[in-house]
Short mmCIF file of C-alpha atoms in Angstrom, two decimals:
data_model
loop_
_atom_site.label_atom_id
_atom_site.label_comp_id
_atom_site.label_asym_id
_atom_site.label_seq_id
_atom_site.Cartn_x
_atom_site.Cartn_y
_atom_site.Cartn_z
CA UNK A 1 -12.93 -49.15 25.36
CA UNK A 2 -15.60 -48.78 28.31
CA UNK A 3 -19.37 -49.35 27.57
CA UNK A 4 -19.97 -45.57 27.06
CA UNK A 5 -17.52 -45.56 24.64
CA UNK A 6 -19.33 -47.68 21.88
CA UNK A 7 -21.39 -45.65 19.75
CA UNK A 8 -24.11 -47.29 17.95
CA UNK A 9 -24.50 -47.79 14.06
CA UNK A 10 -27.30 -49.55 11.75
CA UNK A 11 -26.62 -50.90 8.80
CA UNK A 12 -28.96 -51.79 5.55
CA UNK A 13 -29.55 -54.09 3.87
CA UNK A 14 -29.72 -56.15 7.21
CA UNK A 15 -28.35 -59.36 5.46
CA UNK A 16 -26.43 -59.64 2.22
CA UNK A 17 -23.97 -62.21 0.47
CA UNK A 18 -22.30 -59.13 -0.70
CA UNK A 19 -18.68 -58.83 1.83
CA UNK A 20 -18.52 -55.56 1.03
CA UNK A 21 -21.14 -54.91 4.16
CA UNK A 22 -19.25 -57.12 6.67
CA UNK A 23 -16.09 -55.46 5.85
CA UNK A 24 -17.21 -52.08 6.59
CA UNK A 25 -18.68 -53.15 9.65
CA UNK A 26 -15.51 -54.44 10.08
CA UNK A 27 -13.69 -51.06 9.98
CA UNK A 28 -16.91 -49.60 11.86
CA UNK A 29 -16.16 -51.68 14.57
CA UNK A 30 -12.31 -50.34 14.97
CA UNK A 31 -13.32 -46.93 15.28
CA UNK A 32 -15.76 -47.64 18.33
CA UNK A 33 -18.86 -48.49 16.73
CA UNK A 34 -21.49 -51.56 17.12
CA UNK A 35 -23.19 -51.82 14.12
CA UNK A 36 -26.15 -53.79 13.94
CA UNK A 37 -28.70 -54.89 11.02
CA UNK A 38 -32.28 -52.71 10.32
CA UNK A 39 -34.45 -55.27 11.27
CA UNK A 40 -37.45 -55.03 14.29
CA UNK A 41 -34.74 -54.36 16.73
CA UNK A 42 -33.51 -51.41 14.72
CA UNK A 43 -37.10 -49.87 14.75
CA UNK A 44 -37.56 -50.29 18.44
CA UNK A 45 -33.99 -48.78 19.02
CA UNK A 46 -34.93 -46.30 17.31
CA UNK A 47 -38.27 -45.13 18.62
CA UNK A 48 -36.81 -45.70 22.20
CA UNK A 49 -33.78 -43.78 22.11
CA UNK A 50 -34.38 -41.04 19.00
CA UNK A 51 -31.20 -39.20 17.95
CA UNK A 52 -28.73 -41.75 19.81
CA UNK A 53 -27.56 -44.04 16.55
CA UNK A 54 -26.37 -43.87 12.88
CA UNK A 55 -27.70 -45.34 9.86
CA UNK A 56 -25.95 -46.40 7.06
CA UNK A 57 -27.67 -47.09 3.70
CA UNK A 58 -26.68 -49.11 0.81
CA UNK A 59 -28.70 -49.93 -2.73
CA UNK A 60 -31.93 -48.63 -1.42
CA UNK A 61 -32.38 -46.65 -4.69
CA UNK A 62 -30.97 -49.60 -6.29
CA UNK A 63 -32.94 -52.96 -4.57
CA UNK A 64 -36.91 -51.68 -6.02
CA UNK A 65 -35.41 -53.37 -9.45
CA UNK A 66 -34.73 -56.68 -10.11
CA UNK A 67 -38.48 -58.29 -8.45
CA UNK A 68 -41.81 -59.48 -9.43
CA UNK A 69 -43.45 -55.87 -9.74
CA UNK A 70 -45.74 -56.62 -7.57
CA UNK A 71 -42.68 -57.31 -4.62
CA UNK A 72 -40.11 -54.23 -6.14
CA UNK A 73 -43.42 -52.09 -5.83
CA UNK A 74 -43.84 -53.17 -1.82
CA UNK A 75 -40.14 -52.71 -1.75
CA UNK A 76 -40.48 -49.44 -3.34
CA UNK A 77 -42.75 -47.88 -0.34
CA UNK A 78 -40.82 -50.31 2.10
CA UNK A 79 -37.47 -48.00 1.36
CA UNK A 80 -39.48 -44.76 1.50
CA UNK A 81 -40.40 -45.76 5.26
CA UNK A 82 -36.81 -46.65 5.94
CA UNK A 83 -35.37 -43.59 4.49
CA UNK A 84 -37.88 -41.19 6.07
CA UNK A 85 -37.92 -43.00 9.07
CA UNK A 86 -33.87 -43.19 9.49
CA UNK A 87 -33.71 -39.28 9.02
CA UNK A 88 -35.97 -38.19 11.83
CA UNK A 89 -35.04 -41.05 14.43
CA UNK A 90 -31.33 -41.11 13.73
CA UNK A 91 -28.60 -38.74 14.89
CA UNK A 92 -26.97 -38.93 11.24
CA UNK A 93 -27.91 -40.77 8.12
CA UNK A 94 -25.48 -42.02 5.68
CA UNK A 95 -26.20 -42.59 2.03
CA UNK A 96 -23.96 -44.74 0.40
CA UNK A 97 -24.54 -43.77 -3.22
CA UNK A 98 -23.27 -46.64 -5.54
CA UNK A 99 -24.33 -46.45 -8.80
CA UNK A 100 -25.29 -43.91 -11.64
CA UNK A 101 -28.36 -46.23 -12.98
CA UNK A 102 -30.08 -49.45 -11.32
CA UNK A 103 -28.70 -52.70 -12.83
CA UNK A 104 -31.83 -54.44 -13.01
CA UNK A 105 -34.22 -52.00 -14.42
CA UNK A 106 -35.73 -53.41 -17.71
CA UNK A 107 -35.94 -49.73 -19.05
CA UNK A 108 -37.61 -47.13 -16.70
CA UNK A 109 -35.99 -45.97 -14.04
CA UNK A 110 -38.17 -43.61 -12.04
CA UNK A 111 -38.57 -45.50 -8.89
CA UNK A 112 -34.41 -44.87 -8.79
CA UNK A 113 -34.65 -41.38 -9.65
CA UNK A 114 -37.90 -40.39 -6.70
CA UNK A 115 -35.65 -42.26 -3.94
CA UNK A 116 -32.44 -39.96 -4.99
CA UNK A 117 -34.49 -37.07 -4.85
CA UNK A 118 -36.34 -38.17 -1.52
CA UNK A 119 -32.76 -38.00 0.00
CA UNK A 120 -32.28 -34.68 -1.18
CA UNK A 121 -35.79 -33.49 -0.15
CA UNK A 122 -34.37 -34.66 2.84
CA UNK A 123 -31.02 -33.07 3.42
CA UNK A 124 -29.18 -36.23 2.91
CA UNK A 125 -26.32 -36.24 0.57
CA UNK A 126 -25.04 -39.40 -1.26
CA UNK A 127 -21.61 -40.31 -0.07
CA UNK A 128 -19.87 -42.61 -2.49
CA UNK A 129 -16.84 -44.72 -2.47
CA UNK A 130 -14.66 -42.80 -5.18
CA UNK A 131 -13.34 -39.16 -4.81
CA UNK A 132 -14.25 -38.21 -8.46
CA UNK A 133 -17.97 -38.55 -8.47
CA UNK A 134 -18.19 -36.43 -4.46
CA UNK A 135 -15.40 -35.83 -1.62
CA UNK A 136 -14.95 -36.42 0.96
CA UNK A 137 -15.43 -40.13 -0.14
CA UNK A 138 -15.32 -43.49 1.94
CA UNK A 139 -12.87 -46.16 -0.16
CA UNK A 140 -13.92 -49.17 -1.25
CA UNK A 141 -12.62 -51.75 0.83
CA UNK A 142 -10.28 -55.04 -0.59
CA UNK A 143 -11.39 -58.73 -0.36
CA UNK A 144 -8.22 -59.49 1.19
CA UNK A 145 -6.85 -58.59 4.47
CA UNK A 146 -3.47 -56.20 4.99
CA UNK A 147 -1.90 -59.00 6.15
CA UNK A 148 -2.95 -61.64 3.48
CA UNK A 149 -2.21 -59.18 1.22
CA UNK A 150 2.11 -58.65 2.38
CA UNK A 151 1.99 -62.59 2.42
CA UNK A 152 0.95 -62.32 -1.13
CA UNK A 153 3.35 -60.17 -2.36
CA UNK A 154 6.54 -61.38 -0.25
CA UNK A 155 6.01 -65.44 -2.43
CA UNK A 156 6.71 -62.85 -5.73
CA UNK A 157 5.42 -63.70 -9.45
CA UNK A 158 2.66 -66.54 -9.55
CA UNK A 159 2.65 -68.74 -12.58
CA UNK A 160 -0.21 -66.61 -14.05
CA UNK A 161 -1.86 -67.07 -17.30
CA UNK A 162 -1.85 -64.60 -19.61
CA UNK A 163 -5.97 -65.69 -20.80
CA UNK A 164 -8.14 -62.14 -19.82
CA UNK A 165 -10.77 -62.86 -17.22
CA UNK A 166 -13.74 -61.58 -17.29
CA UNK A 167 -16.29 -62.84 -14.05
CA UNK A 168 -19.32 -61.70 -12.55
CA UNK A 169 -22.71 -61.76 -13.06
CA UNK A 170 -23.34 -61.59 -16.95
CA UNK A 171 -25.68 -58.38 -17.33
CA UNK A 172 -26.20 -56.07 -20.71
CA UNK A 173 -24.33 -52.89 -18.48
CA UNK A 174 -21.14 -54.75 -18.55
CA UNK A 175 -21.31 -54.47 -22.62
CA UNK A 176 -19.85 -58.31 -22.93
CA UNK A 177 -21.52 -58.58 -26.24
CA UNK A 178 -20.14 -55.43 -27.58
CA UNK A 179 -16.63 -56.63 -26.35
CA UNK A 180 -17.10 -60.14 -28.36
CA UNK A 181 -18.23 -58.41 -31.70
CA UNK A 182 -14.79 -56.82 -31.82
CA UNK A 183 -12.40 -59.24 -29.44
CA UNK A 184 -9.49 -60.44 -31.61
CA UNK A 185 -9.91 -64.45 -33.09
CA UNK A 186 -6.68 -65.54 -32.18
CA UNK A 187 -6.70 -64.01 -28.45
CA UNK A 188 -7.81 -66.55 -25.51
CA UNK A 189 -11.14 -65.10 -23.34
CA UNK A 190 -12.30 -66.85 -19.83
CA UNK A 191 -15.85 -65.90 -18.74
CA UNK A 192 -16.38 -67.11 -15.11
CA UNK A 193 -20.19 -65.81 -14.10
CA UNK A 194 -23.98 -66.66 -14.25
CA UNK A 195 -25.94 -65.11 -17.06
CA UNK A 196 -29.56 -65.38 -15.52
CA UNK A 197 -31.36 -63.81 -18.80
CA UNK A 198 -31.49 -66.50 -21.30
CA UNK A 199 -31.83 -64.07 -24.04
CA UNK A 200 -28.79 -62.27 -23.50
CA UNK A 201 -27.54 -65.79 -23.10
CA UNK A 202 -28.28 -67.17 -26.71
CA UNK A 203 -27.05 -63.78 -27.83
CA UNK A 204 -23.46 -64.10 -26.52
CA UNK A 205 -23.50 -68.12 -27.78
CA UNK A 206 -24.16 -66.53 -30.78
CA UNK A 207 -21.58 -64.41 -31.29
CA UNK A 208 -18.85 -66.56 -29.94
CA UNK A 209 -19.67 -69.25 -32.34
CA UNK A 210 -19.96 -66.89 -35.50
CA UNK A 211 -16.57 -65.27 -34.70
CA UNK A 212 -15.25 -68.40 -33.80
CA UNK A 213 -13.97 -67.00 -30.85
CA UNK A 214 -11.61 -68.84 -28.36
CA UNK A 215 -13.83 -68.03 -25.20
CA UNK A 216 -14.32 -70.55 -22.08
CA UNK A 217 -17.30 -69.41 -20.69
CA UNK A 218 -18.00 -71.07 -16.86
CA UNK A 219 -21.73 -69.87 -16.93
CA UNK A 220 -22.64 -69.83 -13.24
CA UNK A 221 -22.03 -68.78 -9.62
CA UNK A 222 -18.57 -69.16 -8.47
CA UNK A 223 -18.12 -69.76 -5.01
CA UNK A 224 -15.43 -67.48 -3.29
CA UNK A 225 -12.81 -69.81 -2.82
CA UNK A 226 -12.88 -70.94 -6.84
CA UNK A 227 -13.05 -67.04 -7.71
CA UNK A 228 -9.79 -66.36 -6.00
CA UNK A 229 -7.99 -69.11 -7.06
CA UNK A 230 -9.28 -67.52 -10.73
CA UNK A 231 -8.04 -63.90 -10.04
CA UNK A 232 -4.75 -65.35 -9.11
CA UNK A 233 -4.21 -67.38 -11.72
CA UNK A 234 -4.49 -64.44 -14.25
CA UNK A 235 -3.35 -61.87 -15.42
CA UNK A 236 -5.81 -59.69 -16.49
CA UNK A 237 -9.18 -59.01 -15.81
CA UNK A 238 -11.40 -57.02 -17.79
CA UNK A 239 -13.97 -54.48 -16.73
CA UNK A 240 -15.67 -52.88 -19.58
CA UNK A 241 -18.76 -51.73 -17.72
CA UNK A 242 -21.15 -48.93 -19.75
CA UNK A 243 -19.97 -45.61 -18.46
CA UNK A 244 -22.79 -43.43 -16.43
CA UNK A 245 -23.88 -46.74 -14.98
CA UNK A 246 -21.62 -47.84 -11.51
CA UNK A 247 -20.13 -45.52 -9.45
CA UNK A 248 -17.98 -48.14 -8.03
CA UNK A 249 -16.60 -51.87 -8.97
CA UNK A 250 -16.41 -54.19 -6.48
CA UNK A 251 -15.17 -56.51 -8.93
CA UNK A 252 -12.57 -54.03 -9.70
CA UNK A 253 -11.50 -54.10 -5.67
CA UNK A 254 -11.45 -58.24 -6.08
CA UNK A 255 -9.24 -58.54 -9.05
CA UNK A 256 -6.96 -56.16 -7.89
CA UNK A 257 -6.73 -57.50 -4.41
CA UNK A 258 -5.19 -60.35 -6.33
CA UNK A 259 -2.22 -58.44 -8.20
CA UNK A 260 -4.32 -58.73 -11.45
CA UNK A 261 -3.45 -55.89 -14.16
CA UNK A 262 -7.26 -53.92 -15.34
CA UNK A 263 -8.41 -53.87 -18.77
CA UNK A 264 -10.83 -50.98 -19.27
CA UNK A 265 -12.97 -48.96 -21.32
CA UNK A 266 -13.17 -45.38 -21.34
CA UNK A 267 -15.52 -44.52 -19.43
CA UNK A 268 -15.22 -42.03 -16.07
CA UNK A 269 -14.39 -44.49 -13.59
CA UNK A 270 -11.66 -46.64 -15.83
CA UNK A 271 -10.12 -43.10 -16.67
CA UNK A 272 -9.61 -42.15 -13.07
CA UNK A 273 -8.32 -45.76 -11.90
CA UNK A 274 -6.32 -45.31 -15.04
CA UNK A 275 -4.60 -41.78 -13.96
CA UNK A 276 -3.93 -43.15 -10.34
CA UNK A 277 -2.27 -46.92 -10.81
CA UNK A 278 0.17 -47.74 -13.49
CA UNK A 279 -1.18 -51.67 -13.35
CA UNK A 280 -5.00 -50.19 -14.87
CA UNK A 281 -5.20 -49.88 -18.40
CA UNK A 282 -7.43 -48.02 -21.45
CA UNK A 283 -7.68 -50.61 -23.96
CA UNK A 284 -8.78 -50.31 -28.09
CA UNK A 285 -10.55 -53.71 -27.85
CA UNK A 286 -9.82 -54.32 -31.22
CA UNK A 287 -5.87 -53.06 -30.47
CA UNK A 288 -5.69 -56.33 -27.83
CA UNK A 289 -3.02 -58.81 -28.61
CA UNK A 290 -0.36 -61.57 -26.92
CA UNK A 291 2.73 -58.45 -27.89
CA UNK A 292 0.35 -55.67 -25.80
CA UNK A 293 -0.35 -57.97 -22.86
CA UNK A 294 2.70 -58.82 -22.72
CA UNK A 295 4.33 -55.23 -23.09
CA UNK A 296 1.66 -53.51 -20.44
CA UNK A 297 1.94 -56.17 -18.09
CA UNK A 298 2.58 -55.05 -14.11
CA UNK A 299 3.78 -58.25 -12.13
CA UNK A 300 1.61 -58.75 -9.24
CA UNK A 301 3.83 -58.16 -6.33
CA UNK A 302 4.21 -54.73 -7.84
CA UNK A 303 0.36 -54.18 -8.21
CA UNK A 304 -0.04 -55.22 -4.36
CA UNK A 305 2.35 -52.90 -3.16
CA UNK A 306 0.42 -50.21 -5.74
CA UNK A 307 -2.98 -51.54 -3.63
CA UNK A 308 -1.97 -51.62 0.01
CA UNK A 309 -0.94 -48.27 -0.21
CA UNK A 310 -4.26 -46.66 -1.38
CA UNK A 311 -7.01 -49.04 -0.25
CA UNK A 312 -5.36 -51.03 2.86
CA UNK A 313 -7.76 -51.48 6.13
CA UNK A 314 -6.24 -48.01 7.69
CA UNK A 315 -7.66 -46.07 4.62
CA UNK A 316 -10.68 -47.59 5.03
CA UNK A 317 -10.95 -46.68 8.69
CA UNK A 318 -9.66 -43.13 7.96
CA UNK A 319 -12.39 -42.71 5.10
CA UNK A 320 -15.41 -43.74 7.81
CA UNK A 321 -13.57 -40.88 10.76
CA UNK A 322 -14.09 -38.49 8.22
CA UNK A 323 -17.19 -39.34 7.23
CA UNK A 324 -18.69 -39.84 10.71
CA UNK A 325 -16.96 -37.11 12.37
CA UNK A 326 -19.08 -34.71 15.03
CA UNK A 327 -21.52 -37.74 14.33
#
């Protein structure tokens, strides 16, 4: 590929402990494209050579929550600026949409709602990264690479547990506490995840020790390495997020990038994983027990196979050409 050949791409936010950014840059880069963060260089870039580069957007609606009010209020007008500025400097501006309502709004969420309707003020459609909320859609990429991913499945059935999982960041939207008012006594529960609000905290203490429930909860941040070694030493995670609130799991694209089976709830997003894999399944909390697991159950070399062939690196790459085509 000759100098003239790379086309140029910006990407925000300009630095994240979230992989999902470097792995699209990843794919970015395959299909001819330097992508670089939004910092000063970006605005200078910009103002230098209008019309030349791309912009890519992620959780600007989303990152004005979750601050001092004093900083998500700066941050509010600071994502304005970028938004406004990115459509009249860049040649095209992509809005990666990812979620229905912010997670870290403590009730209103208005700041969310002008931003959405800045980019449509603006001519800028959301682009998400599942086919049922808009299509043409980008997909989601895995934690894992293609290649890890054959290894994987070639060593067959791990010595799994059959415990549920349930990891992440501990946050009302996930509905954890309505899961342990009706999770079955006798049923094993792992919680791996930080739960940063210490009254939701003393809430879910209290319901596990009422029900007597036989929960392990890890209660903080898991490194990478320790929540791999998690996913693939169970069978099941569970993902009973509040429907109208994510577009998208990445936790979702984590367990099942380690053969685990999905335990969901009906909401939109669980139904439509649930009509496209046999491995993800719509679960009666209360109807949960050692006989269903057991009977439901889709061994992990079968769920990789399932995986590869939907959301490997090439459909990732294919998503982007369609989504930056003419561009």
């Amino acid at each position: 590929m000759t100098q003239q050949d790379v086309k140029k791409a910006f990407m925000y936010p300009p630095r994240s402990q979230n992989e999902f950014l470097e792995l699209n840059k990843n794919a970015l880069n395959k299909i001819g494209y330097d992508v670089q963060p939004t910092d000063l260089a970006f605005v200078k870039y910009m103002l230098a050579s209008p019309r030349k580069a791309v912009v890519i957007l992620n959780w600007v609606e989303d990152r004005v929550y979750g601050r001092s009010y004093k900083t998500a209020i700066q941050y509010f007008f600071k994502m304005i600026a970028l938004v406004v500025f990115s459509k009249f400097f860049a040649k095209k501006v992509v809005w990666i949409k990812h979620n229905f309502k912010p997670h870290n709004s403590s009730g209103s969420t208005k700041r969310f709602t002008f931003l959405c309707r800045l980019f449509g003020l603006l001519g800028i459609p959301p682009v998400s990264l599942e086919s049922y909320f808009k299509s043409p859609s980008l997909v989601h990429p895995l934690y894992k690479s293609d290649e890890k991913l054959v290894k994987h499945m070639q060593c067959g059935e791990s010595q799994a547990t059959n415990d549920v999982l349930f990891f992440g960041g501990i946050k009302p939207y996930k509905n954890l506490h309505l899961v342990l008012n009706e999770w079955p006594v006798s049923l094993p529960l792992k919680i791996a995840g930080k739960c940063s609000d210490p009254v939701y905290k003393e809430e879910l203490e209290s319901i596990i020790s009422k029900r007597g429930l036989k929960v392990a909860w890890d209660n903080r941040f898991l490194s990478g390495e320790e929540l791999n070694e998690l996913l693939e030493a169970s069978k099941f995670v569970l993902l009973p997020h509040s429907d109208g609130t994510m577009i998208s799991s990445g936790s979702f694209y984590h367990a099942i990038g380690e053969g685990c089976n999905i335990l969901t709830n009906e909401s939109e997003f669980g139904r439509e994983k649930s009509k496209h894999h046999s491995f993800v399944h719509l679960i009666d909390i209360k109807g949960i027990s050692e006989r269903t697991l057991k009977e439901i159950y889709v061994p992990k070399y079968k769920v990789l196979k399932e995986v590869l062939s939907h959301y490997g690196e090439d459909k990732v790459v294919d998503a982007w050409k369609v989504i930056l085509a003419g561009a």
